[in-house]
Coordinates of C-alpha atoms in Angstrom, one line a residue:
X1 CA 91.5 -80.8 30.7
X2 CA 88.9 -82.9 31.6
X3 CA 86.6 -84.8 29.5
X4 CA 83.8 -83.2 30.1
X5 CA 85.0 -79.8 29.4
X6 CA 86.3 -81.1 26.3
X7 CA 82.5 -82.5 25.1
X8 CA 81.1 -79.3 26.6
X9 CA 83.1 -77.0 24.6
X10 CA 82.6 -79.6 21.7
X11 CA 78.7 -79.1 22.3
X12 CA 79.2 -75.1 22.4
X13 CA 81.5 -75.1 19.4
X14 CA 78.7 -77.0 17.5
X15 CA 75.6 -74.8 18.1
X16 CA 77.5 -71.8 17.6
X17 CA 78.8 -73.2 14.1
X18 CA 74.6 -74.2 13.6
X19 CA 73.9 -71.0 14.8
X20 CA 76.4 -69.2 11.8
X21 CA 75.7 -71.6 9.3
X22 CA 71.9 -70.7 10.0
X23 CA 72.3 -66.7 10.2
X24 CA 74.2 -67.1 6.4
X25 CA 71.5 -69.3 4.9
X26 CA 68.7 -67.0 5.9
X27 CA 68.0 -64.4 3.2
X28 CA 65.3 -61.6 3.6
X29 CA 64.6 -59.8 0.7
X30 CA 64.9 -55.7 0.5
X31 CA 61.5 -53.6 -0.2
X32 CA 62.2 -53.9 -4.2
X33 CA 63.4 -57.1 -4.3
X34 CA 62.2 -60.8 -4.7
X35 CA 63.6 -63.7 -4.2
X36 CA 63.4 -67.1 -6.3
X37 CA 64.8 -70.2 -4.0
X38 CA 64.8 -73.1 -6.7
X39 CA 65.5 -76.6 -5.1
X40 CA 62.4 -77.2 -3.5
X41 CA 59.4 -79.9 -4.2
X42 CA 56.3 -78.9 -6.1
X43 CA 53.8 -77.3 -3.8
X44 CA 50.2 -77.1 -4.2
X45 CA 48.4 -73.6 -3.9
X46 CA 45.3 -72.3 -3.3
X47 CA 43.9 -69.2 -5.7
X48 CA 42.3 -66.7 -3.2
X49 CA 40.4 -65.5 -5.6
X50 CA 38.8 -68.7 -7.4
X51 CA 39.7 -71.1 -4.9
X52 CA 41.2 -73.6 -7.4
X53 CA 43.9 -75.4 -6.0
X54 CA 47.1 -76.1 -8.5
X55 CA 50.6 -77.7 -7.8
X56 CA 53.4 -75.7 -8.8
X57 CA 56.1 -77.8 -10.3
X58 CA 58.6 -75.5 -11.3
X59 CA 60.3 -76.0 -8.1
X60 CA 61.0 -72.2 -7.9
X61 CA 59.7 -70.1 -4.2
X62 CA 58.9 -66.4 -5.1
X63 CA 59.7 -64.4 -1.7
X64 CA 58.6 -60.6 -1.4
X65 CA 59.5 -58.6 0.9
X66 CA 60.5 -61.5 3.8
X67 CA 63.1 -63.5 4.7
X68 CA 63.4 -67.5 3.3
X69 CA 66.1 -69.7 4.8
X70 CA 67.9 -71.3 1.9
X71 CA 68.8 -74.6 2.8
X72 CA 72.6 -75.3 1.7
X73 CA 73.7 -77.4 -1.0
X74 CA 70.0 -77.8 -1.6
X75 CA 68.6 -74.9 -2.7
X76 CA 69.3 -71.5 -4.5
X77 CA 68.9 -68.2 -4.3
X78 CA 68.2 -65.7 -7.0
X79 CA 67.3 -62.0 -6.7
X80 CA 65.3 -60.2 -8.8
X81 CA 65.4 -56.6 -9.1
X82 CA 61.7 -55.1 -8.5
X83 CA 62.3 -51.3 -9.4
X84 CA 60.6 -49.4 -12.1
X85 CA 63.0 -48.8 -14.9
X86 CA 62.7 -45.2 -17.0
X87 CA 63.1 -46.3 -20.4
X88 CA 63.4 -43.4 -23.4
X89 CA 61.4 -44.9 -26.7
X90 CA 62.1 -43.2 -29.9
X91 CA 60.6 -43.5 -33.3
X92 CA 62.3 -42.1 -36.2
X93 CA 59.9 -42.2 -39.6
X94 CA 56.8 -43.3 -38.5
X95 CA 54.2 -43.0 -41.4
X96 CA 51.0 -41.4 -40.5
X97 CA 47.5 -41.3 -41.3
X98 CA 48.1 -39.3 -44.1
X99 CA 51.3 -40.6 -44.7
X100 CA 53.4 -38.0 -43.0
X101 CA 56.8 -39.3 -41.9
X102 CA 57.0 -38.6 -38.2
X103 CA 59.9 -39.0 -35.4
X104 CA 58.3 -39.5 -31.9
X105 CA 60.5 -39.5 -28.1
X106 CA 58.7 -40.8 -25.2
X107 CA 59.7 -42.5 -22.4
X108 CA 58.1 -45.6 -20.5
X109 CA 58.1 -46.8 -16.4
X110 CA 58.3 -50.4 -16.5
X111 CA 59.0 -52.2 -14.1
X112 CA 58.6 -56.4 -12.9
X113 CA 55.0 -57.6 -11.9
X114 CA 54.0 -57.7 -8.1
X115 CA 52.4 -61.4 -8.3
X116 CA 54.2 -64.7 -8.3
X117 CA 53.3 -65.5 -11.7
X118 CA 55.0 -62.2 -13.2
X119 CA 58.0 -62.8 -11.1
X120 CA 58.5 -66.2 -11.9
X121 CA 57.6 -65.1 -15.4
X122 CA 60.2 -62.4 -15.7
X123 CA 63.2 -64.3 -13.5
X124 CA 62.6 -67.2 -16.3
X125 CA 63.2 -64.4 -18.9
X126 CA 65.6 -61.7 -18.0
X127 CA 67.2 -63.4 -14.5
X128 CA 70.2 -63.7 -15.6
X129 CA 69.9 -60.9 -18.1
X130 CA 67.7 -58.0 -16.3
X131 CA 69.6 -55.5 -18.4
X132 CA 67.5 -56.9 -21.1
X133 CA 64.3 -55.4 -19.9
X134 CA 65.1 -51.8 -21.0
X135 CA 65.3 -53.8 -24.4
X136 CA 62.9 -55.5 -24.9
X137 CA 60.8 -52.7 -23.8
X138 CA 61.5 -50.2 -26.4
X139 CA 61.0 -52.9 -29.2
X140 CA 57.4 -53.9 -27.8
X141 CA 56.4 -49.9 -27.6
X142 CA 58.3 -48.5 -30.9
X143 CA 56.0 -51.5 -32.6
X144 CA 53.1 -50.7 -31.0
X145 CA 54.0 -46.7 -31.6
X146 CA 54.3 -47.6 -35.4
X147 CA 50.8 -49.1 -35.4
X148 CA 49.0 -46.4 -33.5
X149 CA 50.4 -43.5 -35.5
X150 CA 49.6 -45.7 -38.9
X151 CA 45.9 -45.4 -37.5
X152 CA 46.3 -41.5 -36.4
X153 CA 47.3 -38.2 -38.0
X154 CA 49.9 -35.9 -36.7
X155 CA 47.4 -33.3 -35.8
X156 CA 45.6 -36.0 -33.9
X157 CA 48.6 -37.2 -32.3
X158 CA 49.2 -33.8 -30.6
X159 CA 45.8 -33.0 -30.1
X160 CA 45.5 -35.6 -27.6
X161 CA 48.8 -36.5 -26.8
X162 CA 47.7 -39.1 -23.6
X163 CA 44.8 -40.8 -25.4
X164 CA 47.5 -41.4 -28.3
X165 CA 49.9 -42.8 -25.0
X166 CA 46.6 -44.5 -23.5
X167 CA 46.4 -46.3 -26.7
X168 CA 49.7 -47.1 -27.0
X169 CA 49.9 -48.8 -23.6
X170 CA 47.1 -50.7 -24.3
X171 CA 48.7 -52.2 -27.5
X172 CA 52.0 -52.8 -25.8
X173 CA 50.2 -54.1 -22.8
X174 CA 49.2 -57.6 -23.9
X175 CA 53.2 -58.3 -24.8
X176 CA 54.9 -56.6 -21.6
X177 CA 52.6 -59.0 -19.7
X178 CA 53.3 -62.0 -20.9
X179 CA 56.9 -61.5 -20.0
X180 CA 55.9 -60.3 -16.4
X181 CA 56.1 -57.0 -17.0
X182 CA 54.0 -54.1 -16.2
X183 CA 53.7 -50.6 -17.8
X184 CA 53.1 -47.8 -15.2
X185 CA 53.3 -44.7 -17.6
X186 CA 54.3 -44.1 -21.1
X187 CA 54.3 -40.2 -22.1
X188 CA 55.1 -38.4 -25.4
X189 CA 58.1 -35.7 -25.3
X190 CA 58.5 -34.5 -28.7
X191 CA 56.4 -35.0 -32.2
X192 CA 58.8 -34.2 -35.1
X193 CA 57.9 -34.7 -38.7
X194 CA 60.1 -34.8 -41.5
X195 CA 59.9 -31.7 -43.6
X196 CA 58.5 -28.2 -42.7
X197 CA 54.6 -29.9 -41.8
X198 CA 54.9 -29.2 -38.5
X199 CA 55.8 -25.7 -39.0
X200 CA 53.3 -25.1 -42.1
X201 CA 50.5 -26.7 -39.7
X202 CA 51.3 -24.5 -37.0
X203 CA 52.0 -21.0 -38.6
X204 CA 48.5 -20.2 -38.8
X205 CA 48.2 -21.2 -35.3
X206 CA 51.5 -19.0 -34.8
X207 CA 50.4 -16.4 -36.6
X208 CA 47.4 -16.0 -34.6
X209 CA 48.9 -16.3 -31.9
X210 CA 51.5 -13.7 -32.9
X211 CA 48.6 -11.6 -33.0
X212 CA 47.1 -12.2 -29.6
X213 CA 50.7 -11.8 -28.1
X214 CA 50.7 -8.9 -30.0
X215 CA 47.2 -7.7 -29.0
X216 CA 47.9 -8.9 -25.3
X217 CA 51.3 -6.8 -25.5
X218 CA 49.3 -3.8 -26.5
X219 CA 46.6 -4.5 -24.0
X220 CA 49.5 -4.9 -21.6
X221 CA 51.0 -1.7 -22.4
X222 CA 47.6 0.2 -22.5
X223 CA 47.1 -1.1 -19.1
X224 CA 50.3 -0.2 -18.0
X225 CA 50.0 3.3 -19.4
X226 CA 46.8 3.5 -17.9
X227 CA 48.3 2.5 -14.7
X228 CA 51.0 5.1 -14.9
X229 CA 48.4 7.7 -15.8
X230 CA 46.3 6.6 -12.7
X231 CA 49.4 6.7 -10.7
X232 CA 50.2 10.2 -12.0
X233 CA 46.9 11.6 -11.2
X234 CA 46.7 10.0 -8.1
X235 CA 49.8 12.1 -7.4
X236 CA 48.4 15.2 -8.6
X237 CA 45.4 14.8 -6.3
X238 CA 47.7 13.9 -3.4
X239 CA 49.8 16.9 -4.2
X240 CA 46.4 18.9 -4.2
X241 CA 45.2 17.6 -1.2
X242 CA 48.6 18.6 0.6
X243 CA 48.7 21.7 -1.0
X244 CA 44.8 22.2 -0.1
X245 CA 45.7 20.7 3.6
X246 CA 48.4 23.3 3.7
X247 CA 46.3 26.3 2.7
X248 CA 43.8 24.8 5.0
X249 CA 46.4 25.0 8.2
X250 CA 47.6 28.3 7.1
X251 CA 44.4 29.4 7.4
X252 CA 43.5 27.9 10.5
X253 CA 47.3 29.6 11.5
X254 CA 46.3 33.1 10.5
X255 CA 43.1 33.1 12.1
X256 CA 44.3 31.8 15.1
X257 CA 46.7 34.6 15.4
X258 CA 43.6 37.2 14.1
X259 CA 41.5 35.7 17.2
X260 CA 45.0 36.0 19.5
X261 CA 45.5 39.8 18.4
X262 CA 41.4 40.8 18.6
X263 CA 41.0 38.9 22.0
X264 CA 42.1 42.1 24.0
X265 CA 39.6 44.1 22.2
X266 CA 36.8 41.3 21.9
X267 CA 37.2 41.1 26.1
X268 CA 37.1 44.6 26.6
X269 CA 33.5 44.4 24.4
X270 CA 32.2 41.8 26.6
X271 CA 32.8 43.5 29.2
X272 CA 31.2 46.7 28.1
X273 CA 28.1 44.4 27.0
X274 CA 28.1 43.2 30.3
X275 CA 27.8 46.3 31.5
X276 CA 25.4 47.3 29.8
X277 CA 23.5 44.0 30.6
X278 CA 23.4 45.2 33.7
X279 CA 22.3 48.6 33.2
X280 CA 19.6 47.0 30.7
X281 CA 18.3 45.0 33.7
X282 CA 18.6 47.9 36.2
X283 CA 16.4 49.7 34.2
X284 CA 13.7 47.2 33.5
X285 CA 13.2 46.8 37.3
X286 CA 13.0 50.5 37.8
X287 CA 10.3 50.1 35.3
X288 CA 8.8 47.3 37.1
X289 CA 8.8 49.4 40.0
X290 CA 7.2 52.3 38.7
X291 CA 4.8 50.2 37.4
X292 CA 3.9 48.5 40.4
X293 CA 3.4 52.0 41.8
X294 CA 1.2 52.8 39.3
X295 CA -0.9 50.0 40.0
X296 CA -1.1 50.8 43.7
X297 CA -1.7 54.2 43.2
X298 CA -3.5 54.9 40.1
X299 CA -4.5 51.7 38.3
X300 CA -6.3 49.9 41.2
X301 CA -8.1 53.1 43.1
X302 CA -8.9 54.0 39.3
X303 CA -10.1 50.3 38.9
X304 CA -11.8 50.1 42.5
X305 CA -14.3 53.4 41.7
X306 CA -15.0 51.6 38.2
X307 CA -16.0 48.3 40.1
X308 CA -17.9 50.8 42.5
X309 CA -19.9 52.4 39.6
X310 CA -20.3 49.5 37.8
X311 CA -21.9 47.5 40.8
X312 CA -24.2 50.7 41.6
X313 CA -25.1 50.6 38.2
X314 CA -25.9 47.3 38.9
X315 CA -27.7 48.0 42.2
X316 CA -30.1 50.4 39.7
X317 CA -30.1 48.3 37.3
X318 CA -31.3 45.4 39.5
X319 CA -33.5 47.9 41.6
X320 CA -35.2 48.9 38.4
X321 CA -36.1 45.1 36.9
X322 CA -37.2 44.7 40.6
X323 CA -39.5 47.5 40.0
X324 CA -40.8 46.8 36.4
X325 CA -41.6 43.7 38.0
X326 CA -43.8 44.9 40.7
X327 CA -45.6 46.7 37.8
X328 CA -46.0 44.0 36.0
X329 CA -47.2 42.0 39.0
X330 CA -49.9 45.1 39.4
X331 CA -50.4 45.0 36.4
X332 CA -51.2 41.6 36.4
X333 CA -53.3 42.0 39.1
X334 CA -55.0 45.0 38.0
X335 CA -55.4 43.4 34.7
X336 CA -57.5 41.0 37.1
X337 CA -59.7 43.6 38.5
X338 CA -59.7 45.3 35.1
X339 CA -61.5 42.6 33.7
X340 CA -63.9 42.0 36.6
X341 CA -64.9 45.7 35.9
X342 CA -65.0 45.2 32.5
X343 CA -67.3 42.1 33.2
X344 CA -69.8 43.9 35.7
X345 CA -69.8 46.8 32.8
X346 CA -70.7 44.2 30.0
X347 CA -73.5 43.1 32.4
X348 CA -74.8 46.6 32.8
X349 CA -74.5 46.8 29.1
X350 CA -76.8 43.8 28.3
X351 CA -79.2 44.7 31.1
X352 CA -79.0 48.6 29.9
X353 CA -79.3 46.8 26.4
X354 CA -82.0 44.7 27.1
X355 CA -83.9 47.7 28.8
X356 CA -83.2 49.6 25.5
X357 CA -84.8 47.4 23.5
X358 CA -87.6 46.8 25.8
X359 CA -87.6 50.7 25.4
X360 CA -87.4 50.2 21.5
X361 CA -89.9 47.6 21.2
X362 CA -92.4 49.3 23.6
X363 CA -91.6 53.1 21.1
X364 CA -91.7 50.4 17.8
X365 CA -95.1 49.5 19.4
X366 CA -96.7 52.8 20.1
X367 CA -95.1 54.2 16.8
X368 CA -97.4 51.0 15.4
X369 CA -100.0 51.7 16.8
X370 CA -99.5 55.6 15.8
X371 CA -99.2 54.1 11.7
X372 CA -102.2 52.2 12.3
X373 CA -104.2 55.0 13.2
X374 CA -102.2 57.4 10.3
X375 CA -103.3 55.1 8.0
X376 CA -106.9 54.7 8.9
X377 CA -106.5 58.3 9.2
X378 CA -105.0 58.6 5.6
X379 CA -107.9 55.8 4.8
X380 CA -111.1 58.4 6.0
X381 CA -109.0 61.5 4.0
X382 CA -108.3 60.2 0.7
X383 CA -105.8 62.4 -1.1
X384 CA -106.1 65.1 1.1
X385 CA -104.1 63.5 4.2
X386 CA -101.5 62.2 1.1
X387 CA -101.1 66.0 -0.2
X388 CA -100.9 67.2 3.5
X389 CA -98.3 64.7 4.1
X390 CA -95.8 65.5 0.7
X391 CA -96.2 69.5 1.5
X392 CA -94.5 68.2 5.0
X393 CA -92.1 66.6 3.2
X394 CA -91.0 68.9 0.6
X395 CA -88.7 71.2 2.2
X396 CA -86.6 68.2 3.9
X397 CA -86.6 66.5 0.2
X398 CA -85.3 70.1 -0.8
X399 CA -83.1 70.7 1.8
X400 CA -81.2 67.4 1.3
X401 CA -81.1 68.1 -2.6
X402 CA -79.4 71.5 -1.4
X403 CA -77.0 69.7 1.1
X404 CA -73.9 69.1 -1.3
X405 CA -74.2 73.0 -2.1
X406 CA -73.9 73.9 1.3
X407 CA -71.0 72.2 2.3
X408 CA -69.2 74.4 -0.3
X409 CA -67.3 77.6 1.4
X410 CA -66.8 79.2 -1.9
X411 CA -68.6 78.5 -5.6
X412 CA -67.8 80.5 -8.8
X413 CA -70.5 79.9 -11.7
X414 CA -69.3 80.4 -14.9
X415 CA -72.4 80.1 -17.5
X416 CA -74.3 82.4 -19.8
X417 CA -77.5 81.2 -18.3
X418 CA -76.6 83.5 -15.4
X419 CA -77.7 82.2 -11.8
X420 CA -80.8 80.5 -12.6
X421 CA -78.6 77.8 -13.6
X422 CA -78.1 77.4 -10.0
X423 CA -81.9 77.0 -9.1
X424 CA -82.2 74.7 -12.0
X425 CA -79.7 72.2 -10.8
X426 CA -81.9 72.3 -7.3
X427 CA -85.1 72.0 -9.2
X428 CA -83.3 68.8 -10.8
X429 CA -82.2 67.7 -7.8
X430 CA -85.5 67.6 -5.9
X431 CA -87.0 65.8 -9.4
X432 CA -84.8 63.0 -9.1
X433 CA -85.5 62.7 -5.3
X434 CA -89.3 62.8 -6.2
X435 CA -88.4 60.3 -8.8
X436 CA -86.2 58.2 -6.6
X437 CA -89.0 58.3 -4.1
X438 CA -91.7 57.1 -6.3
X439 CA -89.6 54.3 -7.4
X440 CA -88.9 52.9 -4.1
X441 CA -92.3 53.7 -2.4
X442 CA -94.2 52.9 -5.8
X443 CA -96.6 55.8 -4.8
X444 CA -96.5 58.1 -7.8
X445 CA -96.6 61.4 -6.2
X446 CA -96.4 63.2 -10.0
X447 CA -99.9 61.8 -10.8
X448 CA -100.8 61.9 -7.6
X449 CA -100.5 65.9 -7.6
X450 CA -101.6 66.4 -10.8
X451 CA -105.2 64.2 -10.2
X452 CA -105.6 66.5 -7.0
X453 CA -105.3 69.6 -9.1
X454 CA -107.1 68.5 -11.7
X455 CA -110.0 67.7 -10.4
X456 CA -110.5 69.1 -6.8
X457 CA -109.0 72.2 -7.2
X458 CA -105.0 74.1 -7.0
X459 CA -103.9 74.0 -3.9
X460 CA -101.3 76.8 -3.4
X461 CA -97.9 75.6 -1.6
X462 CA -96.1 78.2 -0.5
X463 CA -92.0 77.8 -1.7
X464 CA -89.6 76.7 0.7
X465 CA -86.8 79.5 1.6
X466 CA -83.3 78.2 1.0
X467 CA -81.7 77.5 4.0
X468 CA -78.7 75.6 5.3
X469 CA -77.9 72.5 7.5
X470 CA -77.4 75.6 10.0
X471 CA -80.0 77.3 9.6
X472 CA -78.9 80.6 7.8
X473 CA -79.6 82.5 4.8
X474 CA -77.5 82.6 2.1
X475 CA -77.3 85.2 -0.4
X476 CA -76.5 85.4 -3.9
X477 CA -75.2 88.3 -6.2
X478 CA -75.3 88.4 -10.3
X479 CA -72.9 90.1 -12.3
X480 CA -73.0 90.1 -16.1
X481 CA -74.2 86.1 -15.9
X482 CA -71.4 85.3 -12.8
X483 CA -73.0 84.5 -9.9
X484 CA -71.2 83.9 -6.2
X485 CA -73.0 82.1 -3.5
X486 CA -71.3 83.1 -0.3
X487 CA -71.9 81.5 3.3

């Protein structure tokens, strides 16, 4: 073999024994593990946090969760185990509060700091010893147990069993730390006391809640009975319905069949109705058709002489207004002529009137001039023409006095003066004239007569015959003082 062969596989030989030699030194640590590599110079760090800058002396590398090369005969390497560790705590005759003797079980995670300083802390304490953490442990919380329950009563205690832990952990805490541990939960199992306090303090509670149990189971079974009463009548109505739903098809069944057996009877009714539908309407068209006929041959003729009459009657009745109208137009018109007539005839009148009183004034005159020459007359002949005029007089002033008696067809005088009674009433009569004439002509003809007889002598008038308005002579008969007047 050649040399160089020789220093060639010299050469391999070596790195391979460099490379062993460095895959054995070269430790990485497992996820709950840390390493501590003592050996090494002092090493000055950096706080993150306050940026002060130390040198650690202890000569001691924490690694966590990598991989350190530990150089041989140099250095060491330790391993510490990071795992929490479930440690049981028990306390046996605690004295409360109120001096109650208790016995308390927990149990407590604890497990080795995550920072340098509680590593190195912990590996300087229990590195070669870790077993000892479990014991130390339980001595740090059963003191700290001891001094909570001293400040707390049992009822307390299990009132609020995790602020009793809470407080606990915060007296143990302090002392855990400073050996690099770190308390991740401490819980209270059991509470014991010595004696029967427990049970005295709780029978109330147990008693009432005997009660509630019992209350709840009776509740419970009231419910349940309830339940199974619901149940059962919700059966019963289900077996009504079923029973009601089977009457119900029946039913349906049995009329089904009843319309089945009446159909043959029910078709043989329609078809008589139909029948008879048609016979119905056969009849009401022979109806029509008489009808129609009667309209052709009695209703309209019948109707066509009404409208005949009716517009004669018209015809007459129009003629007739026609005619009244004409009349009235004549009428008009004579009316017109009428009153021309009328007109010419009031003319005639006022001219016939005016020669009437041309008449009566020329008579009023030449009766005038008549009085004028009367009464120069009656002037020349004194008394004489006065007495010639009364005795002319007389027998009209008698006459008149005798005109209501005349007008009476029949008079019956019943007095015991007889019929002179009669004459006397005359007599009266023709006083009050002469009286009445005296008073309105103021000519008293009484003295008047009575000078002339006095003193130029008695003229003799002979008596007026009775007479009436017609000129003939009445009679008169008297028997025993009744006298009748008859025409």
């Amino acid at each position: 073999m050649s040399p160089v062969v020789i220093s060639v596989l010299g050469v391999v030989v070596l790195v391979v024994l460099l490379a062993l030699v460095v895959i054995t030194r070269y430790k990485v640590a497992g996820p709950s593990e840390a390493f501590i590599v003592t050996g090494r110079r002092g090493k000055k760090s950096t706080d993150p946090t306050t940026g002060q800058v130390s040198v650690d002396n202890s000569g001691q590398k924490v690694v966590v969760g990598g991989g350190v090369f530990v150089v041989p005969f140099v250095q060491q390497k330790f391993t510490l185990d990071l795992s929490s560790r479930h440690i049981p705590i028990a306390v046996r005759g605690a004295v409360t509060l109120r001096g109650v003797k208790a016995n308390l079980e927990g149990v407590a995670i604890v497990k080795v700091g995550g920072t340098d300083d509680s590593i190195r802390a912990a590996a300087q304490r229990f590195l070669q010893q870790q077993g000892g953490i479990v014991g130390f442990t339980q001595e740090v919380l059963s003191g700290a147990l001891r001094s909570i329950v001293g400040r707390m009563s049992v009822e307390d205690i299990i009132r609020d069993r995790a602020a009793f832990a809470g407080q606990v952990a915060e007296e143990a805490e302090a002392s855990l730390s400073g050996q690099g541990l770190v308390l991740d939960a401490f819980q209270i199992q059991d509470i014991t006391t010595e004696g029967s306090y427990l049970e005295d303090l709780g029978r109330p509670e147990a008693a009432r809640a005997k009660q509630e149990a019992d209350i709840a189971e009776a509740v419970s079974r009231r419910a349940a009975e309830q339940a199974r009463l619901k149940a059962e009548e919700e059966i019963a109505i289900a077996q009504r319905t079923f029973q009601l739903k089977q009457a119900e098809i029946k039913a349906e069944t049995d009329e089904a069949s009843a319309r089945a057996a009446a159909a043959g009877p029910l078709a043989q009714a329609a078809r008589e109705q139909d029948v008879l539908i048609e016979r119905e309407k056969v009849a009401e068209r022979q109806a029509a058709l008489t009808d129609r006929e009667l309209d052709t041959k009695v209703r309209k003729p019948a109707d066509a002489a009404r409208y005949q009459a009716e517009q004669e009657a018209e015809a007459r009745r129009v003629a007739l207004v026609k005619e009244a109208e004409a009349d009235a137009e004549r009428s008009r018109l004579t009316g017109e002529g009428e009153k021309a007539h009328r007109a010419a005839l009031a003319a005639a009148v006022q001219i016939e009137g005016e020669a009437e009183a041309a008449a009566i004034g020329a008579k009023g005159a030449a009766e005038a001039e008549a009085m004028h020459k009367k009464a120069d007359a009656f002037a020349r002949y004194g008394d004489a023409a006065v007495l010639q005029m009364f005795v002319e007089v007389l027998p009209s002033v008698v006459a008149k006095a005798s005109e209501p008696l005349s007008a009476i067809d029949k008079l019956t005088v019943i007095s015991t003066d007889g019929a002179s009674q009669l004459a006397r009433t005359v007599t009266d009569n023709v006083a009050q004239g002469v009286e009445l004439l005296s008073s309105t002509t103021g000519v008293d003809l009484a003295e008047l007569l009575k000078g002339i007889t006095a003193g130029k002598g008695t003229a003799v008038v002979p008596a007026p015959a009775a007479e009436t308005t017609n000129g003939t002579t009445s009679g008169t008969t008297v028997n025993n003082g009744r006298v009748e007047v008859t025409d």
